[in-house]
Coordinates of C-alpha atoms in Angstrom, one line a residue:
M22 CA 164.9 126.6 37.2
D23 CA 162.4 126.0 34.5
L24 CA 165.2 123.5 32.9
I25 CA 164.6 121.5 35.7
L26 CA 161.2 121.2 36.6
D27 CA 161.0 120.8 32.5
I28 CA 163.6 117.1 33.5
L29 CA 161.7 117.1 36.2
D30 CA 158.2 117.4 34.9
T31 CA 159.3 114.9 32.3
F32 CA 160.3 111.5 34.6
L33 CA 158.0 112.4 37.8
F34 CA 155.6 115.3 37.8
D35 CA 153.3 114.3 34.5
Q36 CA 152.7 110.8 36.2
V37 CA 152.2 111.8 39.4
Y38 CA 149.8 115.0 38.5
S39 CA 148.1 113.3 36.0
T40 CA 147.1 110.2 38.9
L41 CA 146.5 112.6 41.4
L42 CA 143.9 114.8 39.0
P43 CA 143.4 113.3 36.1
A44 CA 142.1 115.8 33.0
S45 CA 138.3 115.2 32.1
G46 CA 138.9 113.6 28.5
D47 CA 141.7 115.3 25.9
P48 CA 141.4 119.0 26.5
H49 CA 144.1 119.9 24.2
N50 CA 143.4 117.2 21.7
G51 CA 146.4 116.4 21.3
N52 CA 147.8 119.5 20.0
Y53 CA 149.1 121.0 23.2
I54 CA 152.6 122.8 22.5
Y55 CA 155.2 122.1 25.0
N56 CA 157.6 125.2 24.8
Q57 CA 160.5 123.0 27.4
A58 CA 163.7 125.2 28.0
I59 CA 165.6 122.7 28.8
S60 CA 164.8 121.4 24.6
E61 CA 167.2 124.3 23.9
Y62 CA 170.0 122.6 25.3
M63 CA 168.6 118.3 24.8
P64 CA 165.8 116.8 23.1
L65 CA 163.5 116.5 25.0
E66 CA 159.5 115.0 24.5
P67 CA 157.0 115.5 26.5
S68 CA 156.3 112.4 28.5
R69 CA 152.8 110.3 27.6
W70 CA 151.0 111.6 30.8
A71 CA 151.9 115.0 29.4
E72 CA 148.0 116.3 28.4
H73 CA 146.4 113.5 30.8
S74 CA 146.1 115.8 33.9
A75 CA 143.5 118.5 34.8
L76 CA 146.6 120.9 35.7
Q77 CA 148.7 121.6 32.9
R78 CA 152.7 122.3 32.7
D79 CA 151.5 125.8 32.5
N80 CA 149.6 126.4 34.9
I81 CA 150.3 128.1 37.8
F82 CA 149.2 126.7 41.1
R83 CA 151.2 123.4 39.4
Q84 CA 154.4 125.4 39.1
T85 CA 154.0 126.8 42.8
I86 CA 153.3 123.1 43.7
S87 CA 155.6 121.6 41.9
L88 CA 158.5 124.6 42.5
F89 CA 157.9 124.5 46.5
I90 CA 158.6 120.9 46.3
I91 CA 162.2 120.7 44.1
A92 CA 162.6 123.6 46.2
W93 CA 162.3 121.8 49.7
L94 CA 163.3 118.6 48.5
F95 CA 166.6 119.5 47.3
G96 CA 167.7 122.3 49.9
T97 CA 167.1 119.5 51.9
F98 CA 169.2 117.3 49.3
V99 CA 172.0 119.6 49.3
Y100 CA 172.3 120.9 52.7
L101 CA 172.9 117.4 54.3
T102 CA 175.2 116.0 51.6
T103 CA 177.2 119.4 51.4
S104 CA 177.7 119.3 55.6
T105 CA 178.1 115.4 56.3
L106 CA 180.6 115.6 53.8
S107 CA 182.3 118.6 55.3
Y108 CA 181.2 117.0 58.5
I109 CA 183.1 113.6 57.9
F110 CA 186.3 115.3 55.8
I111 CA 187.0 118.7 56.9
F112 CA 185.4 120.3 60.0
D113 CA 187.9 119.9 63.1
K114 CA 186.7 117.5 65.7
K115 CA 188.7 119.2 67.8
S116 CA 185.8 122.2 68.3
L117 CA 183.4 119.4 69.4
T118 CA 185.6 119.4 72.7
H119 CA 185.7 123.9 72.8
P120 CA 184.2 125.1 75.8
K121 CA 181.3 127.0 74.0
F122 CA 180.1 123.9 71.7
L123 CA 176.4 123.0 72.8
T124 CA 175.3 120.2 74.8
R125 CA 173.6 118.3 72.0
Q126 CA 174.1 120.6 68.9
I127 CA 174.5 119.3 65.9
P128 CA 170.9 117.7 66.4
L129 CA 169.5 121.2 67.8
E130 CA 171.4 122.5 64.1
L131 CA 170.1 119.9 62.1
R132 CA 166.9 120.1 63.6
T133 CA 167.0 123.5 63.5
A134 CA 168.3 123.8 59.3
L135 CA 165.4 121.4 58.4
S136 CA 162.6 122.5 60.2
A137 CA 163.4 126.1 58.4
I138 CA 164.1 124.6 55.2
P139 CA 160.3 123.6 53.3
L140 CA 159.5 127.6 55.1
M141 CA 162.2 129.3 52.8
A142 CA 161.0 127.3 50.1
A143 CA 157.9 128.6 50.2
L144 CA 159.3 132.3 50.1
T145 CA 161.4 131.8 47.7
V146 CA 158.8 130.4 45.0
P147 CA 157.7 133.7 44.3
F148 CA 161.1 134.3 42.4
F149 CA 161.4 131.0 41.0
L150 CA 157.6 131.2 39.7
A151 CA 158.6 134.6 37.8
E152 CA 161.2 132.9 36.6
V153 CA 159.9 130.2 34.8
R154 CA 157.1 132.3 33.2
G155 CA 159.6 134.7 31.5
Y156 CA 159.9 137.4 33.7
S157 CA 163.4 137.6 34.6
K158 CA 166.9 138.2 32.5
L159 CA 167.4 134.6 32.6
Y160 CA 169.3 133.5 29.4
S161 CA 169.6 130.7 27.6
T162 CA 172.6 129.9 25.9
P163 CA 175.9 131.9 25.6
A164 CA 174.9 133.2 22.1
T165 CA 172.3 135.4 23.5
A166 CA 174.5 137.4 26.0
P167 CA 174.1 141.0 26.0
F168 CA 177.6 140.9 23.9
P169 CA 180.2 138.1 24.4
L170 CA 182.3 139.1 26.8
Y171 CA 179.8 139.0 29.3
N172 CA 179.3 135.7 29.7
I173 CA 182.8 135.7 32.0
L174 CA 182.1 139.1 33.6
Q175 CA 178.4 137.7 34.5
Y176 CA 180.0 135.6 37.5
P177 CA 181.9 138.4 39.2
L178 CA 179.0 140.8 38.5
F179 CA 176.9 137.8 40.7
I180 CA 179.7 137.8 43.7
A181 CA 180.1 141.8 44.0
F182 CA 175.6 142.3 43.5
T183 CA 175.3 139.4 46.6
D184 CA 178.3 140.4 48.7
F185 CA 177.4 144.1 48.9
C186 CA 174.2 143.3 49.8
I187 CA 174.6 140.4 52.0
Y188 CA 176.7 142.6 54.0
W189 CA 174.0 145.4 54.5
I190 CA 171.6 142.5 55.4
H191 CA 173.4 140.9 57.8
R192 CA 174.8 144.4 59.5
G193 CA 171.1 144.9 59.5
E194 CA 169.9 142.0 61.7
H195 CA 172.5 142.7 64.2
H196 CA 170.1 146.2 65.3
P197 CA 169.1 145.5 68.7
A198 CA 165.7 145.5 67.0
V199 CA 165.9 142.7 64.9
Y200 CA 168.2 140.3 66.3
K201 CA 167.1 138.8 69.3
W202 CA 163.6 138.2 67.2
L203 CA 165.3 137.1 63.9
H204 CA 169.3 136.2 64.0
K205 CA 169.7 135.1 67.4
R206 CA 168.6 131.6 66.2
H207 CA 171.1 131.5 64.1
H208 CA 173.8 133.1 67.0
R209 CA 173.1 130.4 68.9
W210 CA 175.9 128.8 67.6
I211 CA 179.2 130.1 69.4
V212 CA 181.0 127.5 67.7
P213 CA 179.7 125.8 64.5
S214 CA 179.4 123.0 62.1
P215 CA 178.8 122.0 59.3
Y216 CA 175.3 121.1 59.7
A217 CA 174.9 125.3 61.4
S218 CA 174.9 126.6 57.8
F219 CA 171.4 126.6 57.2
A220 CA 170.4 126.5 60.5
F221 CA 168.2 129.8 60.5
H222 CA 164.8 131.5 61.4
P223 CA 163.2 131.0 58.2
V224 CA 163.0 134.2 57.5
D225 CA 166.8 135.1 58.5
G226 CA 167.4 132.7 55.8
W227 CA 165.4 133.6 53.6
A228 CA 166.3 137.7 53.5
Q229 CA 170.0 136.0 53.3
S230 CA 169.3 134.7 50.2
L231 CA 167.4 137.5 48.7
P232 CA 170.6 138.5 46.6
Y233 CA 170.6 135.1 45.0
H234 CA 167.1 135.9 43.5
V235 CA 167.1 139.4 43.2
F236 CA 170.1 139.7 40.8
P237 CA 168.9 137.5 38.0
F238 CA 165.7 139.8 37.4
L239 CA 168.5 143.1 37.5
C240 CA 171.2 142.1 35.8
P241 CA 170.9 139.1 32.5
L242 CA 172.4 136.1 33.8
E243 CA 172.8 132.7 32.0
K244 CA 170.4 129.6 33.1
R245 CA 173.3 127.4 33.6
A246 CA 175.6 130.0 35.3
Y247 CA 172.5 130.4 37.8
L248 CA 172.2 126.4 38.9
A249 CA 176.4 127.0 38.7
L250 CA 176.5 129.8 40.7
F251 CA 173.7 128.2 43.6
G252 CA 175.8 125.2 43.7
F253 CA 178.6 127.2 45.0
V254 CA 176.6 129.8 47.3
T255 CA 175.4 125.9 49.0
V256 CA 179.2 125.0 49.1
W257 CA 181.0 127.9 50.3
T258 CA 178.3 128.7 52.9
V259 CA 178.9 125.3 54.7
F260 CA 182.7 126.1 54.0
I261 CA 182.9 129.5 55.8
H262 CA 180.8 127.1 59.4
D263 CA 184.0 124.5 58.8
G264 CA 186.4 125.1 61.8
E265 CA 189.2 124.4 58.8
Y266 CA 191.4 128.1 58.4
I267 CA 192.7 127.3 55.5
T268 CA 193.1 130.5 53.8
R269 CA 194.2 133.3 55.7
S270 CA 193.7 135.7 53.0
A271 CA 193.2 139.9 53.6
I272 CA 190.5 139.7 51.0
I273 CA 188.3 135.9 50.9
N274 CA 185.6 135.6 53.8
G275 CA 186.8 132.4 54.5
S276 CA 186.3 130.4 57.6
A277 CA 187.9 131.8 59.5
C278 CA 186.9 135.2 59.5
H279 CA 183.4 133.7 59.9
T280 CA 183.9 131.8 63.2
Y281 CA 185.2 135.3 64.7
H282 CA 181.7 136.4 63.6
H283 CA 180.0 134.0 65.5
L284 CA 182.4 133.9 69.1
Y285 CA 182.4 138.1 68.6
F286 CA 179.1 139.1 66.8
N287 CA 179.8 142.5 65.7
Y288 CA 182.5 141.3 63.2
N289 CA 182.9 140.1 59.7
Y290 CA 179.5 140.4 58.5
G291 CA 180.6 139.5 54.8
Q292 CA 180.2 136.7 53.2
F293 CA 182.2 135.9 50.0
T294 CA 184.8 139.3 50.9
T295 CA 186.0 141.3 53.2
L296 CA 186.3 144.5 51.2
W297 CA 182.3 145.8 52.8
D298 CA 183.5 145.0 56.3
R299 CA 186.4 146.7 55.8
L300 CA 184.7 149.8 54.3
G301 CA 182.4 149.8 57.2
G302 CA 185.0 149.6 59.9
S303 CA 183.7 145.9 61.4
Y304 CA 186.4 143.5 59.7
R305 CA 188.1 141.4 62.9
E306 CA 190.9 139.5 61.1
P307 CA 191.5 136.4 62.8
D308 CA 194.5 135.8 65.0
P309 CA 197.7 134.4 63.4
D310 CA 197.4 131.5 66.2
L311 CA 194.4 130.3 64.2
F312 CA 196.2 129.2 61.3
D313 CA 198.8 127.5 63.1
P314 CA 197.3 123.7 64.2
K315 CA 199.6 123.8 67.2
T316 CA 197.4 127.0 68.5
K317 CA 194.1 126.9 67.0
M318 CA 192.6 124.6 69.0
G319 CA 195.3 125.2 72.2
K320 CA 193.7 126.2 76.1
R321 CA 195.4 129.7 75.5
Q322 CA 193.5 130.3 72.6
W323 CA 190.3 129.0 74.0
E324 CA 190.5 130.9 77.0
K325 CA 191.0 133.9 75.6
Q326 CA 187.9 133.5 73.1
V327 CA 185.9 132.4 76.4
K328 CA 186.3 135.7 77.8
E329 CA 185.5 137.9 75.2
M330 CA 183.0 135.7 73.7
E331 CA 181.2 136.3 77.1
E332 CA 181.4 139.9 78.1
I333 CA 180.2 140.0 74.3
V334 CA 177.4 137.8 74.5
R335 CA 176.6 140.0 78.2
E336 CA 176.6 143.0 76.0
V337 CA 174.2 141.7 73.5
E338 CA 172.1 139.4 75.0
G339 CA 172.0 140.0 78.5
V340 CA 171.7 136.8 80.0
D341 CA 173.7 134.0 78.5
E342 CA 170.6 131.1 77.6
R343 CA 173.2 128.4 75.9
E344 CA 173.6 125.2 77.5
Y345 CA 176.9 124.2 76.6
L346 CA 178.4 120.7 76.9
Y347 CA 180.9 121.4 80.0
E348 CA 180.0 122.8 82.6
K349 CA 183.6 124.6 84.0
G350 CA 183.6 122.3 86.9
E351 CA 184.4 119.5 84.7
E352 CA 187.9 120.4 83.8
E353 CA 189.7 118.0 85.5
E354 CA 187.4 115.4 84.8
V355 CA 187.9 116.2 80.8
E356 CA 191.7 116.6 80.9
S357 CA 191.9 113.7 82.8
E358 CA 190.3 111.7 79.5
G359 CA 193.4 113.0 77.8
V360 CA 191.6 116.3 75.9
G361 CA 192.8 119.5 76.7
R362 CA 189.8 121.8 78.2
V363 CA 188.3 125.9 79.3
G364 CA 185.9 125.3 81.5
G365 CA 182.6 127.2 80.0
K366 CA 179.6 129.2 82.3
G367 CA 177.4 127.3 80.4
K368 CA 174.0 125.5 82.2
G369 CA 174.1 122.6 80.6
K370 CA 175.9 119.1 81.6
R371 CA 177.5 116.7 79.9
E372 CA 175.5 114.3 78.5

């Protein structure tokens, strides 16, 4: 994160802070030394405004504010960009006619995510602050790795550590004492779209991201690998919500596995692999029909999903408070419009 902060300080924040909080006189007399992390990768001289703010670059309050802005705006940009690209080019639009798709679901997913991201960013700032102030085990170049092979090993180590931790955090959030006030918001989406990828309670989203932030304090991680892995994690989170069942791997926790988690709640808690679900007895193999384009969105498959899902919702939540796009009595109307449909027991009306 210090790499991004250096770049934005140079091209944006120096001028903003010097305008909003100008320094009185020249506090450093032109002798202030900037230890820019980015200088190890590329030459980048401090901007002409660098010494003209009352809050210098190494000021902890300035760093806190800057990191919050970066995390909030960058998180929002990445979420909207990746989710929208997935929705346009990958997401199976037939999901929009599923009997358990909610009334105004996509606007609701967007509103939930966009209201959660700034709070998740605020909760994450302490980790970023500790990183830029030198308390993590992040390293700058491959030459400074613990040993040469570690530059490769860091990637599977990161995946293995975060996959293990997220499994248990996610499974813990399904405990009855926690689920209804924390994780239920994300399970509002029985049939998620890519926009559901960040549509969490902010504490829930933050809790499931904790392993990503804890890892570089426990294990060495190259800074550029850190940024690349964050990009990968974001894309993966969208990928498992896109409803396009590309992989039928017994090892990879793909979209089909995560679809079953949203439908049936107490299965497939994993993030990247099925390992811990298998060891923890919570793995449920997706139905082969999901991988056949002719049957994955068929009436028979949906009837099967709806019947079991409604039983599980009654068991886990009691009353189903969701408002579905189609009511049970609307099946004939929908089929007359040329869309095969199974009715659902929603409270809502079609809008």
